[in-house]
């Protein structure tokens, strides 16, 4: 299992309480479902690694500082993504889920209360690439994670940082 999130709107994780009512009781809903590969996918974690390797720093107005693979095993991937201007680091982890044959995911900012939508934009970008290969991964939207997006959008509107306001 990967770590859960603290409840701040700057993290998503497949580890958490599956009941929406319970998640909402403790703050922002950060839970996302395990990413499910198609049945013919024999090495799902390697497919995720290949998608991340082709990730475009700066897409969607985020991660302009690039990323680095910190740790890789047969069942685990750990990356650090960096913001262009201030050098903020976000941790992104993927691990095999033996129970579902899926991939557990965690993307979290290390500092701050909000992430301005960065973790959702990043995960949606990667998930979109995997969905095109038959994976089952719901998109993180204002409908699925209302409080997260309200906080992220309010923070973007309030910032003096022009680049943060231009995020897609």
mmCIF file of C-alpha atoms in Angstrom:
data_model
loop_
_atom_site.group_PDB
_atom_site.id
_atom_site.type_symbol
_atom_site.label_atom_id
_atom_site.label_comp_id
_atom_site.label_asym_id
_atom_site.label_seq_id
_atom_site.Cartn_x
_atom_site.Cartn_y
_atom_site.Cartn_z
ATOM 1 C CA UNK A 1 0.000 0.000 0.000
ATOM 2 C CA UNK A 2 1.029 3.550 -0.635
ATOM 3 C CA UNK A 3 0.572 6.264 1.954
ATOM 4 C CA UNK A 4 -2.732 8.046 2.178
ATOM 5 C CA UNK A 5 -3.044 11.849 2.011
ATOM 6 C CA UNK A 6 -3.157 14.284 4.937
ATOM 7 C CA UNK A 7 -6.492 15.816 3.968
ATOM 8 C CA UNK A 8 -5.039 18.968 2.405
ATOM 9 C CA UNK A 9 -6.114 19.612 -1.203
ATOM 10 C CA UNK A 10 -2.636 18.919 -2.586
ATOM 11 C CA UNK A 11 -2.599 15.128 -2.925
ATOM 12 C CA UNK A 12 -4.316 12.137 -4.515
ATOM 13 C CA UNK A 13 -3.931 8.508 -3.481
ATOM 14 C CA UNK A 14 -5.476 5.136 -4.205
ATOM 15 C CA UNK A 15 -4.981 4.352 -0.516
ATOM 16 C CA UNK A 16 -7.834 5.600 1.602
ATOM 17 C CA UNK A 17 -11.388 5.020 2.668
ATOM 18 C CA UNK A 18 -13.555 3.853 -0.225
ATOM 19 C CA UNK A 19 -16.743 5.296 1.309
ATOM 20 C CA UNK A 20 -17.316 8.856 0.087
ATOM 21 C CA UNK A 21 -19.225 9.829 3.244
ATOM 22 C CA UNK A 22 -16.258 8.849 5.414
ATOM 23 C CA UNK A 23 -13.762 10.747 3.240
ATOM 24 C CA UNK A 24 -15.851 13.913 3.275
ATOM 25 C CA UNK A 25 -16.080 13.770 7.059
ATOM 26 C CA UNK A 26 -12.295 14.148 7.335
ATOM 27 C CA UNK A 27 -11.798 16.951 4.831
ATOM 28 C CA UNK A 28 -10.996 17.089 1.156
ATOM 29 C CA UNK A 29 -11.692 13.971 -0.878
ATOM 30 C CA UNK A 30 -8.304 12.791 -2.168
ATOM 31 C CA UNK A 31 -9.179 9.155 -2.931
ATOM 32 C CA UNK A 32 -8.830 7.860 -6.493
ATOM 33 C CA UNK A 33 -9.436 4.299 -7.701
ATOM 34 C CA UNK A 34 -6.619 1.915 -8.555
ATOM 35 C CA UNK A 35 -5.576 2.211 -12.200
ATOM 36 C CA UNK A 36 -6.679 -0.970 -14.007
ATOM 37 C CA UNK A 37 -4.758 -2.165 -17.068
ATOM 38 C CA UNK A 38 -6.402 -4.129 -19.873
ATOM 39 C CA UNK A 39 -6.301 -7.927 -19.420
ATOM 40 C CA UNK A 40 -3.635 -8.345 -22.109
ATOM 41 C CA UNK A 41 -1.220 -5.972 -20.313
ATOM 42 C CA UNK A 42 1.458 -8.304 -18.933
ATOM 43 C CA UNK A 43 3.714 -5.665 -17.359
ATOM 44 C CA UNK A 44 1.537 -2.795 -16.166
ATOM 45 C CA UNK A 45 4.177 -1.038 -14.082
ATOM 46 C CA UNK A 46 6.579 -1.032 -17.020
ATOM 47 C CA UNK A 47 3.825 0.520 -19.161
ATOM 48 C CA UNK A 48 3.387 3.272 -16.563
ATOM 49 C CA UNK A 49 7.177 3.837 -16.540
ATOM 50 C CA UNK A 50 7.154 4.169 -20.338
ATOM 51 C CA UNK A 51 4.327 6.736 -20.188
ATOM 52 C CA UNK A 52 6.109 8.753 -17.490
ATOM 53 C CA UNK A 53 9.375 8.613 -19.473
ATOM 54 C CA UNK A 54 7.571 10.435 -22.322
ATOM 55 C CA UNK A 55 5.963 12.972 -19.967
ATOM 56 C CA UNK A 56 6.356 16.510 -21.261
ATOM 57 C CA UNK A 57 7.581 18.896 -18.524
ATOM 58 C CA UNK A 58 5.668 22.142 -18.805
ATOM 59 C CA UNK A 59 2.498 20.535 -20.244
ATOM 60 C CA UNK A 60 -0.624 22.080 -18.816
ATOM 61 C CA UNK A 61 1.550 24.829 -17.313
ATOM 62 C CA UNK A 62 3.080 22.505 -14.693
ATOM 63 C CA UNK A 63 6.280 20.609 -13.848
ATOM 64 C CA UNK A 64 8.488 22.986 -15.829
ATOM 65 C CA UNK A 65 11.482 21.930 -13.726
ATOM 66 C CA UNK A 66 11.217 18.378 -15.039
ATOM 67 C CA UNK A 67 11.238 15.108 -13.145
ATOM 68 C CA UNK A 68 13.598 12.369 -12.048
ATOM 69 C CA UNK A 69 13.092 8.657 -11.393
ATOM 70 C CA UNK A 70 14.350 8.137 -7.832
ATOM 71 C CA UNK A 71 13.590 4.452 -7.292
ATOM 72 C CA UNK A 72 12.446 1.572 -9.475
ATOM 73 C CA UNK A 73 11.812 -2.054 -8.520
ATOM 74 C CA UNK A 74 9.690 -4.778 -10.111
ATOM 75 C CA UNK A 75 6.687 -3.598 -8.088
ATOM 76 C CA UNK A 76 7.331 0.100 -7.326
ATOM 77 C CA UNK A 77 8.195 3.399 -9.053
ATOM 78 C CA UNK A 78 9.050 6.663 -7.274
ATOM 79 C CA UNK A 79 9.465 9.980 -9.112
ATOM 80 C CA UNK A 80 10.063 13.564 -8.051
ATOM 81 C CA UNK A 81 8.511 16.321 -10.175
ATOM 82 C CA UNK A 82 9.751 19.901 -9.880
ATOM 83 C CA UNK A 83 8.005 23.227 -10.381
ATOM 84 C CA UNK A 84 9.863 25.570 -12.731
ATOM 85 C CA UNK A 85 10.039 28.767 -10.682
ATOM 86 C CA UNK A 86 10.303 27.993 -7.018
ATOM 87 C CA UNK A 87 11.687 24.469 -7.167
ATOM 88 C CA UNK A 88 8.823 22.871 -5.251
ATOM 89 C CA UNK A 89 9.040 19.074 -5.328
ATOM 90 C CA UNK A 90 6.053 16.752 -5.659
ATOM 91 C CA UNK A 91 6.352 13.028 -4.956
ATOM 92 C CA UNK A 92 4.686 10.607 -7.370
ATOM 93 C CA UNK A 93 4.553 6.888 -6.632
ATOM 94 C CA UNK A 94 3.185 3.837 -8.428
ATOM 95 C CA UNK A 95 2.983 0.324 -6.980
ATOM 96 C CA UNK A 96 1.486 -2.968 -8.067
ATOM 97 C CA UNK A 97 -1.721 -3.970 -6.304
ATOM 98 C CA UNK A 98 -1.632 -7.765 -6.066
ATOM 99 C CA UNK A 99 -5.317 -7.917 -5.109
ATOM 100 C CA UNK A 100 -6.548 -6.248 -8.321
ATOM 101 C CA UNK A 101 -3.540 -6.635 -10.673
ATOM 102 C CA UNK A 102 -3.865 -2.867 -10.983
ATOM 103 C CA UNK A 103 -1.517 -0.019 -10.182
ATOM 104 C CA UNK A 104 -1.807 2.005 -6.976
ATOM 105 C CA UNK A 105 -1.015 5.706 -7.359
ATOM 106 C CA UNK A 106 -0.023 8.594 -5.101
ATOM 107 C CA UNK A 107 0.824 12.135 -6.234
ATOM 108 C CA UNK A 108 1.451 14.681 -3.474
ATOM 109 C CA UNK A 109 2.917 18.117 -2.931
ATOM 110 C CA UNK A 110 5.404 18.311 -0.083
ATOM 111 C CA UNK A 111 4.539 21.845 1.006
ATOM 112 C CA UNK A 112 1.534 24.135 1.020
ATOM 113 C CA UNK A 113 -2.129 23.632 1.623
ATOM 114 C CA UNK A 114 -3.204 23.703 -2.013
ATOM 115 C CA UNK A 115 -1.328 22.619 -5.125
ATOM 116 C CA UNK A 116 -3.143 24.949 -7.575
ATOM 117 C CA UNK A 117 -4.455 21.839 -9.390
ATOM 118 C CA UNK A 118 -1.009 20.515 -10.291
ATOM 119 C CA UNK A 119 -1.427 16.932 -9.052
ATOM 120 C CA UNK A 120 -4.745 16.488 -10.867
ATOM 121 C CA UNK A 121 -3.377 17.942 -14.122
ATOM 122 C CA UNK A 122 -0.327 15.657 -13.904
ATOM 123 C CA UNK A 123 -2.283 12.486 -13.136
ATOM 124 C CA UNK A 124 -4.948 13.255 -15.754
ATOM 125 C CA UNK A 125 -2.240 13.685 -18.394
ATOM 126 C CA UNK A 126 -0.655 10.308 -17.574
ATOM 127 C CA UNK A 127 -4.036 8.594 -17.207
ATOM 128 C CA UNK A 128 -5.122 9.890 -20.615
ATOM 129 C CA UNK A 129 -2.070 8.267 -22.233
ATOM 130 C CA UNK A 130 -2.834 4.969 -20.498
ATOM 131 C CA UNK A 131 -6.571 5.109 -21.315
ATOM 132 C CA UNK A 132 -5.588 5.308 -24.982
ATOM 133 C CA UNK A 133 -3.968 1.889 -24.440
ATOM 134 C CA UNK A 134 -7.106 0.371 -22.901
ATOM 135 C CA UNK A 135 -6.598 1.185 -19.208
ATOM 136 C CA UNK A 136 -9.564 1.942 -16.953
ATOM 137 C CA UNK A 137 -8.776 5.186 -15.092
ATOM 138 C CA UNK A 138 -11.401 7.766 -14.154
ATOM 139 C CA UNK A 139 -10.474 11.396 -14.793
ATOM 140 C CA UNK A 140 -10.067 13.718 -11.805
ATOM 141 C CA UNK A 141 -12.703 16.391 -12.440
ATOM 142 C CA UNK A 142 -14.643 19.077 -10.550
ATOM 143 C CA UNK A 143 -17.491 16.556 -10.426
ATOM 144 C CA UNK A 144 -15.418 13.741 -8.900
ATOM 145 C CA UNK A 145 -13.340 15.949 -6.541
ATOM 146 C CA UNK A 146 -15.338 19.134 -6.030
ATOM 147 C CA UNK A 147 -13.580 20.551 -2.945
ATOM 148 C CA UNK A 148 -10.121 19.976 -4.428
ATOM 149 C CA UNK A 149 -10.945 21.941 -7.582
ATOM 150 C CA UNK A 150 -12.706 24.758 -5.727
ATOM 151 C CA UNK A 151 -9.625 25.271 -3.546
ATOM 152 C CA UNK A 152 -7.200 24.962 -6.467
ATOM 153 C CA UNK A 153 -9.113 27.418 -8.643
ATOM 154 C CA UNK A 154 -9.524 29.948 -5.807
ATOM 155 C CA UNK A 155 -5.782 29.771 -5.100
ATOM 156 C CA UNK A 156 -4.928 30.293 -8.781
ATOM 157 C CA UNK A 157 -7.239 33.299 -9.000
ATOM 158 C CA UNK A 158 -5.728 34.834 -5.846
ATOM 159 C CA UNK A 159 -2.060 34.404 -6.765
ATOM 160 C CA UNK A 160 0.175 37.095 -8.184
ATOM 161 C CA UNK A 161 2.086 34.463 -10.160
ATOM 162 C CA UNK A 162 1.065 34.888 -13.818
ATOM 163 C CA UNK A 163 2.135 31.333 -14.708
ATOM 164 C CA UNK A 164 -0.076 29.796 -12.023
ATOM 165 C CA UNK A 165 -3.080 31.719 -13.336
ATOM 166 C CA UNK A 166 -2.446 30.360 -16.872
ATOM 167 C CA UNK A 167 -2.478 26.689 -15.900
ATOM 168 C CA UNK A 168 -4.762 24.553 -18.032
#
